[in-house]
């Protein structure tokens, strides 16, 4: 999440991320077998996460009024047909700001729009039944559903005397769901320690070292993690603000309930990102890639794409992106940035507004198809200068590709060494009508139009 904004208001990774049947058969206390069986049965035909492209299915301040789950419900079939394999939803439970909240100020983790508290019954996005209907539709269309989990801070508690601070704090949480009551001992400071790795915005900061907190978050049969998975139907997790707590929390959560896991570790330092993913045993959004693309496409210097990124260190742990609900700084030639992430390694995520409103949907669908069908194997950079970037994917179970990004104002041509000898190739974007034959030594002349790109593979 964007903290300034808040203060103002590949199949190759499947084995690391996807949950097994063993992960989803434990029955939580006080829940019926029917409640558990329904979401499990609907997971049978899901696409493997990482085999396609993730859709961030929201943006900051989506329309209020309880309509958003229905909006997403109406689009998941088309997204699946386009090559999306998972959708990432905003925090789905009731937050302090009730009908106006984007969910990042969580109050009752078990209220998905069914209890009249915090100023509304429904959440900003809709009711519990609308959420479950939407998740069911996603599953019917082969899509996994990723929950945005905010477990660093809470909001909306009542004031109480706090023996650890000597004053009053807003740490008395009495949710109407009757689940996960919290008090001062569950937050920092407490009897365990004064703080962990990061508080946020002055809100009560959960202490993950307390066994009671661990039990409610992920350990118990009726924990948040298991309720989200087994009853609501979520398949994976996007952990918000993971700088606020240690990586072992994500690791233990994932080990307990399974599912694809990705952390928002907002940092451009590749070594730091790589350390976090290794320690948490989860993916991270590739902010290093994001900021290098910003330098390349906003700074008009494609040599920035030579620099290090998480996907270059460990592609199986990198979720690449061009825009999200917090960051929209790559404005010039944004489609070129999508051409980059959708032809390179990592698990690319696309942003709702980019896809549905701001960019050409036909171009986006073409790039998604290219990613899913041609972009296999390791990456080799063939040429880079201020205006031109050419790289090839070396292929596995497919022929690979060559992507040519041109950030200049004129057509560009260049001889490059491909993977193919004496082979007719074509541009799968349609931006060039050339169909050259590679030489016996794999060399061929390619071209790319101004402020655009071409993607070449075997015809």
Short mmCIF file of C-alpha atoms in Angstrom, two decimals:
data_model
loop_
_atom_site.label_atom_id
_atom_site.label_comp_id
_atom_site.label_asym_id
_atom_site.label_seq_id
_atom_site.Cartn_x
_atom_site.Cartn_y
_atom_site.Cartn_z
CA UNK A 1 0.00 0.00 0.00
CA UNK A 2 1.06 3.59 -0.53
CA UNK A 3 1.72 4.89 2.94
CA UNK A 4 1.64 8.55 2.00
CA UNK A 5 -1.67 8.06 0.26
CA UNK A 6 -2.95 6.07 3.25
CA UNK A 7 -1.91 8.71 5.70
CA UNK A 8 -3.96 11.17 3.64
CA UNK A 9 -7.04 8.86 3.45
CA UNK A 10 5.27 -19.38 -14.80
CA UNK A 11 4.44 -22.84 -14.25
CA UNK A 12 8.09 -23.19 -13.19
CA UNK A 13 7.19 -21.72 -9.86
CA UNK A 14 4.11 -23.84 -9.24
CA UNK A 15 5.86 -26.28 -6.94
CA UNK A 16 6.99 -23.41 -4.75
CA UNK A 17 3.67 -21.63 -4.56
CA UNK A 18 0.57 -23.74 -5.19
CA UNK A 19 -1.27 -25.49 -2.39
CA UNK A 20 -1.85 -29.22 -2.46
CA UNK A 21 -5.03 -31.07 -1.63
CA UNK A 22 -3.44 -31.94 1.72
CA UNK A 23 -3.23 -28.21 2.40
CA UNK A 24 -6.97 -27.68 2.15
CA UNK A 25 -8.74 -30.54 3.85
CA UNK A 26 -8.53 -29.62 7.54
CA UNK A 27 -11.97 -28.65 8.84
CA UNK A 28 -12.03 -25.54 11.06
CA UNK A 29 -13.94 -25.67 14.31
CA UNK A 30 -17.61 -24.62 14.20
CA UNK A 31 -17.81 -25.00 10.43
CA UNK A 32 -19.81 -27.60 8.56
CA UNK A 33 -18.36 -30.09 6.10
CA UNK A 34 -20.54 -28.50 3.40
CA UNK A 35 -19.03 -25.08 4.06
CA UNK A 36 -15.55 -26.50 3.56
CA UNK A 37 -16.29 -28.82 0.62
CA UNK A 38 -17.73 -26.18 -1.71
CA UNK A 39 -14.61 -24.04 -2.26
CA UNK A 40 -12.37 -27.13 -2.38
CA UNK A 41 -14.39 -28.76 -5.16
CA UNK A 42 -14.27 -25.61 -7.28
CA UNK A 43 -10.46 -25.55 -7.26
CA UNK A 44 -10.16 -28.70 -9.35
CA UNK A 45 -9.72 -26.94 -12.71
CA UNK A 46 -7.55 -23.98 -11.73
CA UNK A 47 -4.72 -22.91 -14.01
CA UNK A 48 -1.32 -23.26 -12.34
CA UNK A 49 -0.33 -19.91 -10.82
CA UNK A 50 2.68 -18.66 -12.72
CA UNK A 51 1.65 -20.27 -16.00
CA UNK A 52 -0.01 -17.07 -17.15
CA UNK A 53 -0.37 -13.49 -15.95
CA UNK A 54 -1.78 -12.00 -12.72
CA UNK A 55 -4.47 -9.32 -12.82
CA UNK A 56 -4.55 -6.74 -10.04
CA UNK A 57 -8.33 -6.54 -9.96
CA UNK A 58 -8.69 -3.12 -8.32
CA UNK A 59 -7.22 0.36 -8.09
CA UNK A 60 -7.14 2.96 -5.35
CA UNK A 61 -10.60 4.32 -4.56
CA UNK A 62 -12.63 2.01 -6.75
CA UNK A 63 -16.28 3.15 -6.71
CA UNK A 64 -17.86 2.93 -3.27
CA UNK A 65 -21.37 1.65 -2.75
CA UNK A 66 -20.80 -2.09 -2.59
CA UNK A 67 -20.60 -2.77 -6.33
CA UNK A 68 -16.97 -3.77 -6.93
CA UNK A 69 -17.27 -7.53 -6.39
CA UNK A 70 -20.00 -7.58 -9.03
CA UNK A 71 -17.85 -5.56 -11.43
CA UNK A 72 -15.01 -8.06 -11.08
CA UNK A 73 -17.47 -10.95 -11.39
CA UNK A 74 -18.53 -9.64 -14.80
CA UNK A 75 -14.97 -9.58 -16.11
CA UNK A 76 -13.25 -12.77 -14.93
CA UNK A 77 -14.40 -14.90 -17.87
CA UNK A 78 -12.90 -12.47 -20.38
CA UNK A 79 -9.72 -12.19 -18.31
CA UNK A 80 -9.34 -15.95 -18.23
CA UNK A 81 -9.85 -16.18 -21.99
CA UNK A 82 -7.15 -13.54 -22.44
CA UNK A 83 -4.60 -15.63 -20.51
CA UNK A 84 -4.92 -14.42 -16.92
CA UNK A 85 -4.33 -17.19 -14.37
CA UNK A 86 -4.98 -15.36 -11.07
CA UNK A 87 -6.67 -12.24 -9.75
CA UNK A 88 -5.47 -10.22 -6.77
CA UNK A 89 -8.27 -8.62 -4.74
CA UNK A 90 -8.11 -5.73 -2.25
CA UNK A 91 -8.40 -6.50 1.48
CA UNK A 92 -11.86 -8.02 1.68
CA UNK A 93 -12.86 -7.74 5.34
CA UNK A 94 -14.42 -4.87 7.32
CA UNK A 95 -12.10 -1.99 8.13
CA UNK A 96 -12.43 1.06 10.37
CA UNK A 97 -13.58 3.36 7.57
CA UNK A 98 -16.44 0.99 6.80
CA UNK A 99 -18.19 1.69 3.49
CA UNK A 100 -15.41 4.02 2.33
CA UNK A 101 -12.35 1.98 3.21
CA UNK A 102 -10.05 0.28 0.69
CA UNK A 103 -9.46 -2.29 3.41
CA UNK A 104 -5.98 -1.37 4.56
CA UNK A 105 -7.21 -0.33 8.03
CA UNK A 106 -8.51 -3.77 9.15
CA UNK A 107 -10.88 -4.11 12.07
CA UNK A 108 -12.82 -7.40 11.84
CA UNK A 109 -11.04 -10.04 9.76
CA UNK A 110 -14.15 -12.25 9.72
CA UNK A 111 -16.65 -9.62 8.53
CA UNK A 112 -16.86 -9.70 4.74
CA UNK A 113 -19.90 -7.45 4.56
CA UNK A 114 -22.42 -9.10 6.86
CA UNK A 115 -22.26 -7.26 10.22
CA UNK A 116 -23.48 -3.73 10.83
CA UNK A 117 -20.34 -2.17 12.28
CA UNK A 118 -17.93 0.62 11.40
CA UNK A 119 -20.76 2.53 9.70
CA UNK A 120 -22.03 -0.12 7.30
CA UNK A 121 -23.00 -3.73 6.77
CA UNK A 122 -21.39 -4.18 3.37
CA UNK A 123 -17.77 -3.27 2.76
CA UNK A 124 -16.85 -0.71 0.11
CA UNK A 125 -16.74 -3.63 -2.34
CA UNK A 126 -19.99 -5.42 -1.50
CA UNK A 127 -21.43 -8.20 0.62
CA UNK A 128 -20.06 -11.55 1.72
CA UNK A 129 -22.36 -13.39 -0.68
CA UNK A 130 -21.24 -11.19 -3.60
CA UNK A 131 -17.60 -11.86 -2.73
CA UNK A 132 -18.14 -15.62 -2.63
CA UNK A 133 -20.15 -15.53 -5.86
CA UNK A 134 -17.31 -13.68 -7.55
CA UNK A 135 -14.69 -16.13 -6.25
CA UNK A 136 -16.86 -19.03 -7.44
CA UNK A 137 -17.06 -17.47 -10.91
CA UNK A 138 -13.30 -16.99 -10.96
CA UNK A 139 -12.78 -20.65 -10.02
CA UNK A 140 -15.25 -21.78 -12.67
CA UNK A 141 -13.08 -19.93 -15.17
CA UNK A 142 -9.85 -21.48 -13.93
CA UNK A 143 -8.60 -18.43 -12.03
CA UNK A 144 -6.99 -18.50 -8.61
CA UNK A 145 -7.93 -15.69 -6.24
CA UNK A 146 -5.24 -13.94 -4.20
CA UNK A 147 -6.22 -12.26 -0.93
CA UNK A 148 -4.57 -9.03 0.17
CA UNK A 149 -3.62 -9.68 3.81
CA UNK A 150 -2.91 -6.76 6.18
CA UNK A 151 -1.47 -8.20 9.38
CA UNK A 152 0.98 -5.50 10.48
CA UNK A 153 -1.46 -2.98 11.90
CA UNK A 154 -5.11 -2.76 12.94
CA UNK A 155 -7.53 0.12 13.22
CA UNK A 156 -10.84 0.87 14.89
CA UNK A 157 -10.25 -0.38 18.43
CA UNK A 158 -11.66 1.34 21.50
CA UNK A 159 -9.54 3.17 24.04
CA UNK A 160 -8.32 1.20 27.04
CA UNK A 161 -5.82 1.57 29.85
CA UNK A 162 -2.53 0.14 28.68
CA UNK A 163 -0.21 -1.18 31.42
CA UNK A 164 2.73 -1.31 28.98
CA UNK A 165 2.59 2.36 28.05
CA UNK A 166 1.19 3.85 31.24
CA UNK A 167 -1.60 5.56 29.36
CA UNK A 168 -4.57 4.79 27.15
CA UNK A 169 -4.27 3.21 23.68
CA UNK A 170 -6.77 2.33 20.95
CA UNK A 171 -6.20 -1.40 21.35
CA UNK A 172 -9.53 -2.78 22.59
CA UNK A 173 -10.97 -4.68 19.61
CA UNK A 174 -14.44 -6.22 19.96
CA UNK A 175 -15.49 -7.38 16.47
CA UNK A 176 -19.12 -8.36 15.95
CA UNK A 177 -18.05 -11.59 14.25
CA UNK A 178 -16.96 -12.75 17.70
CA UNK A 179 -13.55 -13.78 16.37
CA UNK A 180 -10.09 -12.50 17.25
CA UNK A 181 -10.81 -10.15 20.14
CA UNK A 182 -7.68 -8.09 20.78
CA UNK A 183 -6.32 -6.02 23.62
CA UNK A 184 -3.12 -4.21 24.57
CA UNK A 185 -1.12 -7.41 25.10
CA UNK A 186 -1.58 -8.33 21.41
CA UNK A 187 0.11 -5.17 20.20
CA UNK A 188 3.38 -3.34 20.79
CA UNK A 189 4.57 -2.45 23.35
CA UNK A 190 3.76 -5.49 25.49
CA UNK A 191 5.23 -8.10 27.81
CA UNK A 192 7.28 -9.63 24.97
CA UNK A 193 9.03 -6.58 23.53
CA UNK A 194 8.50 -2.92 22.79
CA UNK A 195 8.40 -3.21 19.00
CA UNK A 196 9.12 -5.40 16.01
CA UNK A 197 10.60 -4.39 12.65
CA UNK A 198 8.09 -1.71 11.73
CA UNK A 199 5.01 0.15 12.95
CA UNK A 200 2.82 2.08 10.54
CA UNK A 201 1.04 5.40 10.81
CA UNK A 202 0.61 5.33 14.57
CA UNK A 203 -1.90 2.48 14.39
CA UNK A 204 -1.80 -0.44 16.83
CA UNK A 205 1.01 -2.73 15.68
CA UNK A 206 0.29 -6.46 16.01
CA UNK A 207 2.83 -8.56 17.88
CA UNK A 208 3.42 -11.76 15.92
CA UNK A 209 5.47 -13.26 18.74
CA UNK A 210 2.35 -13.64 20.88
CA UNK A 211 1.03 -17.19 20.59
CA UNK A 212 -2.55 -15.88 20.77
CA UNK A 213 -1.93 -13.70 17.69
CA UNK A 214 -0.27 -16.54 15.80
CA UNK A 215 -3.16 -18.86 16.65
CA UNK A 216 -5.75 -16.46 15.28
CA UNK A 217 -3.76 -15.40 12.22
CA UNK A 218 -2.75 -18.81 10.89
CA UNK A 219 -2.33 -21.68 13.38
CA UNK A 220 -5.74 -22.59 14.77
CA UNK A 221 -8.33 -24.60 12.79
CA UNK A 222 -10.53 -21.46 12.80
CA UNK A 223 -7.68 -19.04 12.02
CA UNK A 224 -7.97 -16.18 9.56
CA UNK A 225 -5.76 -17.99 7.05
CA UNK A 226 -7.81 -21.19 7.15
CA UNK A 227 -11.14 -19.38 7.11
CA UNK A 228 -10.10 -17.35 4.07
CA UNK A 229 -8.89 -20.51 2.34
CA UNK A 230 -11.49 -23.07 3.34
CA UNK A 231 -14.69 -21.05 3.68
CA UNK A 232 -14.35 -17.93 1.55
CA UNK A 233 -12.29 -19.71 -1.11
CA UNK A 234 -9.05 -17.74 -1.45
CA UNK A 235 -6.12 -19.58 -3.05
CA UNK A 236 -3.13 -17.36 -2.30
CA UNK A 237 -1.84 -14.37 -0.40
CA UNK A 238 -0.45 -10.92 -1.06
CA UNK A 239 1.10 -9.73 2.20
CA UNK A 240 0.89 -5.98 2.73
CA UNK A 241 3.80 -3.96 4.16
CA UNK A 242 6.07 -6.89 4.99
CA UNK A 243 8.75 -4.48 6.16
CA UNK A 244 6.59 -4.22 9.29
CA UNK A 245 7.25 -7.75 10.52
CA UNK A 246 9.88 -10.45 10.18
CA UNK A 247 9.91 -12.80 7.17
CA UNK A 248 9.37 -15.86 9.37
CA UNK A 249 5.73 -14.75 9.75
CA UNK A 250 5.08 -15.17 6.02
CA UNK A 251 7.02 -18.45 5.99
CA UNK A 252 5.01 -19.92 8.87
CA UNK A 253 1.69 -18.72 7.38
CA UNK A 254 2.56 -20.30 4.01
CA UNK A 255 3.80 -23.51 5.59
CA UNK A 256 0.58 -23.80 7.58
CA UNK A 257 -1.98 -23.17 4.84
CA UNK A 258 -0.10 -23.35 1.52
CA UNK A 259 -0.96 -21.22 -1.47
CA UNK A 260 0.94 -18.76 -3.64
CA UNK A 261 2.50 -16.06 -1.46
CA UNK A 262 3.94 -12.69 -2.48
CA UNK A 263 5.13 -9.87 -0.24
CA UNK A 264 5.04 -6.14 -0.75
CA UNK A 265 8.64 -5.35 0.22
CA UNK A 266 8.85 -1.81 -1.10
CA UNK A 267 12.58 -1.50 -1.77
CA UNK A 268 14.67 -1.11 -4.92
CA UNK A 269 17.69 -2.89 -3.45
CA UNK A 270 17.98 -6.23 -5.23
CA UNK A 271 20.04 -7.86 -2.49
CA UNK A 272 17.45 -6.89 0.11
CA UNK A 273 14.59 -8.24 -1.99
CA UNK A 274 16.46 -11.46 -2.69
CA UNK A 275 17.26 -11.92 1.01
CA UNK A 276 13.62 -11.40 1.97
CA UNK A 277 12.31 -13.90 -0.59
CA UNK A 278 14.87 -16.50 0.48
CA UNK A 279 14.08 -16.06 4.17
CA UNK A 280 10.30 -15.87 3.79
CA UNK A 281 10.34 -18.59 1.11
CA UNK A 282 7.87 -16.49 -0.85
CA UNK A 283 7.79 -14.20 -3.86
CA UNK A 284 8.13 -10.43 -3.78
CA UNK A 285 7.05 -7.67 -6.10
CA UNK A 286 10.10 -6.69 -8.13
CA UNK A 287 10.44 -3.06 -7.13
CA UNK A 288 14.02 -3.12 -8.42
CA UNK A 289 12.66 -3.86 -11.90
CA UNK A 290 9.95 -1.22 -11.47
CA UNK A 291 12.41 1.56 -10.69
CA UNK A 292 14.81 0.52 -13.47
CA UNK A 293 11.91 0.62 -15.94
CA UNK A 294 11.02 4.06 -14.62
CA UNK A 295 14.61 5.18 -15.31
CA UNK A 296 14.48 3.59 -18.75
CA UNK A 297 11.11 4.76 -20.02
CA UNK A 298 10.58 8.01 -18.11
CA UNK A 299 14.28 8.90 -18.24
CA UNK A 300 14.54 7.89 -21.91
CA UNK A 301 17.61 5.75 -21.29
CA UNK A 302 17.10 2.07 -22.02
CA UNK A 303 20.58 1.21 -20.71
CA UNK A 304 18.92 1.16 -17.27
CA UNK A 305 17.46 -2.20 -18.30
CA UNK A 306 20.99 -3.60 -18.09
CA UNK A 307 20.96 -3.09 -14.32
CA UNK A 308 20.18 -5.73 -11.72
CA UNK A 309 16.62 -6.75 -10.86
CA UNK A 310 15.05 -9.44 -8.72
CA UNK A 311 13.99 -11.47 -11.75
CA UNK A 312 17.64 -11.62 -12.83
CA UNK A 313 18.61 -12.99 -9.42
CA UNK A 314 15.70 -15.40 -8.92
CA UNK A 315 12.95 -15.28 -11.53
CA UNK A 316 10.87 -17.88 -9.67
CA UNK A 317 10.41 -15.39 -6.80
CA UNK A 318 9.88 -12.18 -8.82
CA UNK A 319 6.46 -10.68 -9.53
CA UNK A 320 7.04 -7.93 -12.07
CA UNK A 321 4.68 -4.99 -12.58
CA UNK A 322 4.38 -1.63 -14.35
CA UNK A 323 1.69 0.00 -12.21
CA UNK A 324 -0.19 -0.81 -9.03
CA UNK A 325 -2.69 0.93 -6.75
CA UNK A 326 0.16 2.89 -5.11
CA UNK A 327 2.55 3.62 -7.96
CA UNK A 328 1.81 4.99 -11.41
CA UNK A 329 5.03 6.76 -12.32
CA UNK A 330 5.74 5.08 -15.67
CA UNK A 331 3.47 7.18 -17.86
CA UNK A 332 5.43 7.81 -21.04
CA UNK A 333 5.44 4.81 -23.35
CA UNK A 334 3.85 2.60 -20.72
CA UNK A 335 3.06 -0.06 -23.29
CA UNK A 336 6.83 -0.47 -23.81
CA UNK A 337 7.19 -1.33 -20.14
CA UNK A 338 4.49 -3.97 -20.52
CA UNK A 339 6.30 -5.29 -23.60
CA UNK A 340 9.33 -5.65 -21.34
CA UNK A 341 7.76 -7.54 -18.42
CA UNK A 342 5.53 -9.71 -20.63
CA UNK A 343 8.48 -10.98 -22.66
CA UNK A 344 10.93 -11.43 -19.78
CA UNK A 345 11.29 -13.82 -16.86
CA UNK A 346 9.30 -13.47 -13.66
CA UNK A 347 5.56 -13.64 -13.03
CA UNK A 348 4.04 -10.48 -14.55
CA UNK A 349 1.12 -8.64 -12.97
CA UNK A 350 -1.00 -6.20 -14.96
CA UNK A 351 -3.02 -3.36 -13.49
CA UNK A 352 -6.80 -3.13 -13.83
CA UNK A 353 -6.93 0.42 -15.14
CA UNK A 354 -4.08 -0.11 -17.58
CA UNK A 355 -5.91 -3.09 -19.04
CA UNK A 356 -9.51 -1.91 -18.86
CA UNK A 357 -9.18 1.85 -19.42
CA UNK A 358 -5.81 3.43 -20.13
CA UNK A 359 -4.08 1.23 -22.70
CA UNK A 360 -5.09 -0.58 -25.87
CA UNK A 361 -6.68 -3.84 -24.76
CA UNK A 362 -5.89 -5.59 -28.06
CA UNK A 363 -2.20 -4.77 -27.60
CA UNK A 364 -2.30 -5.98 -24.00
CA UNK A 365 -4.03 -9.24 -24.99
CA UNK A 366 -1.43 -9.79 -27.70
CA UNK A 367 1.40 -9.35 -25.20
CA UNK A 368 -0.31 -11.70 -22.73
CA UNK A 369 -0.59 -14.31 -25.51
CA UNK A 370 3.09 -13.83 -26.35
CA UNK A 371 4.03 -14.26 -22.69
CA UNK A 372 2.00 -17.45 -22.32
CA UNK A 373 3.03 -19.06 -25.61
CA UNK A 374 6.48 -17.82 -26.61
CA UNK A 375 8.31 -16.37 -23.59
CA UNK A 376 10.08 -19.45 -22.29
CA UNK A 377 13.59 -20.17 -21.08
CA UNK A 378 16.46 -18.02 -19.95
CA UNK A 379 17.07 -14.45 -21.12
CA UNK A 380 20.01 -13.07 -23.09
CA UNK A 381 20.38 -9.34 -23.75
CA UNK A 382 21.51 -8.91 -27.37
CA UNK A 383 21.84 -5.14 -27.63
CA UNK A 384 21.10 -2.08 -25.54
CA UNK A 385 21.70 1.62 -25.99
CA UNK A 386 19.83 4.76 -25.03
CA UNK A 387 17.02 4.17 -27.54
CA UNK A 388 17.08 0.46 -28.34
CA UNK A 389 16.80 -2.71 -26.30
CA UNK A 390 16.89 -6.21 -27.81
CA UNK A 391 16.76 -9.45 -25.84
CA UNK A 392 15.96 -13.09 -26.55
CA UNK A 393 14.28 -15.82 -24.56
CA UNK A 394 16.08 -19.07 -25.21
CA UNK A 395 12.99 -21.24 -25.04
CA UNK A 396 11.84 -24.40 -23.31
CA UNK A 397 8.92 -26.36 -24.73
CA UNK A 398 8.68 -23.57 -27.29
CA UNK A 399 10.84 -21.66 -29.74
CA UNK A 400 11.53 -18.68 -27.53
CA UNK A 401 11.45 -15.14 -28.90
CA UNK A 402 13.38 -11.97 -29.64
CA UNK A 403 11.91 -8.70 -28.35
CA UNK A 404 12.99 -5.39 -29.90
CA UNK A 405 11.99 -2.24 -27.97
CA UNK A 406 12.47 1.07 -29.78
CA UNK A 407 12.18 4.25 -27.71
CA UNK A 408 13.22 6.58 -30.53
CA UNK A 409 11.07 8.62 -32.90
CA UNK A 410 12.06 6.68 -36.04
CA UNK A 411 12.06 3.09 -37.27
CA UNK A 412 15.14 1.15 -36.20
CA UNK A 413 16.81 -1.90 -37.73
CA UNK A 414 19.55 -4.11 -36.36
CA UNK A 415 21.30 -7.40 -37.08
CA UNK A 416 21.05 -9.83 -34.14
CA UNK A 417 21.97 -13.44 -33.42
CA UNK A 418 18.87 -15.56 -32.76
CA UNK A 419 18.21 -19.15 -31.68
CA UNK A 420 17.19 -20.17 -35.18
CA UNK A 421 19.15 -21.23 -38.28
CA UNK A 422 17.70 -21.07 -41.81
CA UNK A 423 14.26 -20.42 -40.33
CA UNK A 424 11.43 -18.11 -41.38
CA UNK A 425 10.39 -15.88 -38.50
CA UNK A 426 7.74 -13.21 -38.05
CA UNK A 427 6.74 -10.40 -35.70
CA UNK A 428 3.91 -11.71 -33.52
CA UNK A 429 2.76 -8.21 -32.62
CA UNK A 430 1.94 -7.31 -36.24
CA UNK A 431 3.90 -4.08 -35.87
CA UNK A 432 6.23 -5.24 -38.66
CA UNK A 433 5.20 -7.16 -41.77
CA UNK A 434 8.69 -8.54 -42.37
CA UNK A 435 9.06 -12.32 -42.50
CA UNK A 436 12.83 -12.74 -42.80
CA UNK A 437 14.76 -16.01 -42.97
CA UNK A 438 17.60 -16.35 -40.50
CA UNK A 439 21.04 -17.13 -41.84
CA UNK A 440 22.79 -20.46 -41.27
CA UNK A 441 24.68 -18.80 -38.41
CA UNK A 442 21.39 -17.67 -36.79
CA UNK A 443 21.86 -13.98 -37.70
CA UNK A 444 18.99 -11.90 -39.07
CA UNK A 445 18.04 -8.26 -39.51
CA UNK A 446 15.05 -7.16 -37.41
CA UNK A 447 13.15 -3.90 -37.13
CA UNK A 448 10.92 -2.05 -34.68
CA UNK A 449 8.65 0.95 -35.22
CA UNK A 450 9.12 4.26 -33.38
CA UNK A 451 8.05 4.36 -29.71
CA UNK A 452 6.99 0.75 -30.05
CA UNK A 453 8.24 -2.82 -30.13
CA UNK A 454 8.30 -6.02 -32.13
CA UNK A 455 8.42 -9.65 -30.93
CA UNK A 456 9.89 -12.28 -33.23
CA UNK A 457 9.63 -16.05 -33.25
CA UNK A 458 9.34 -18.98 -35.63
CA UNK A 459 6.51 -18.58 -38.11
#
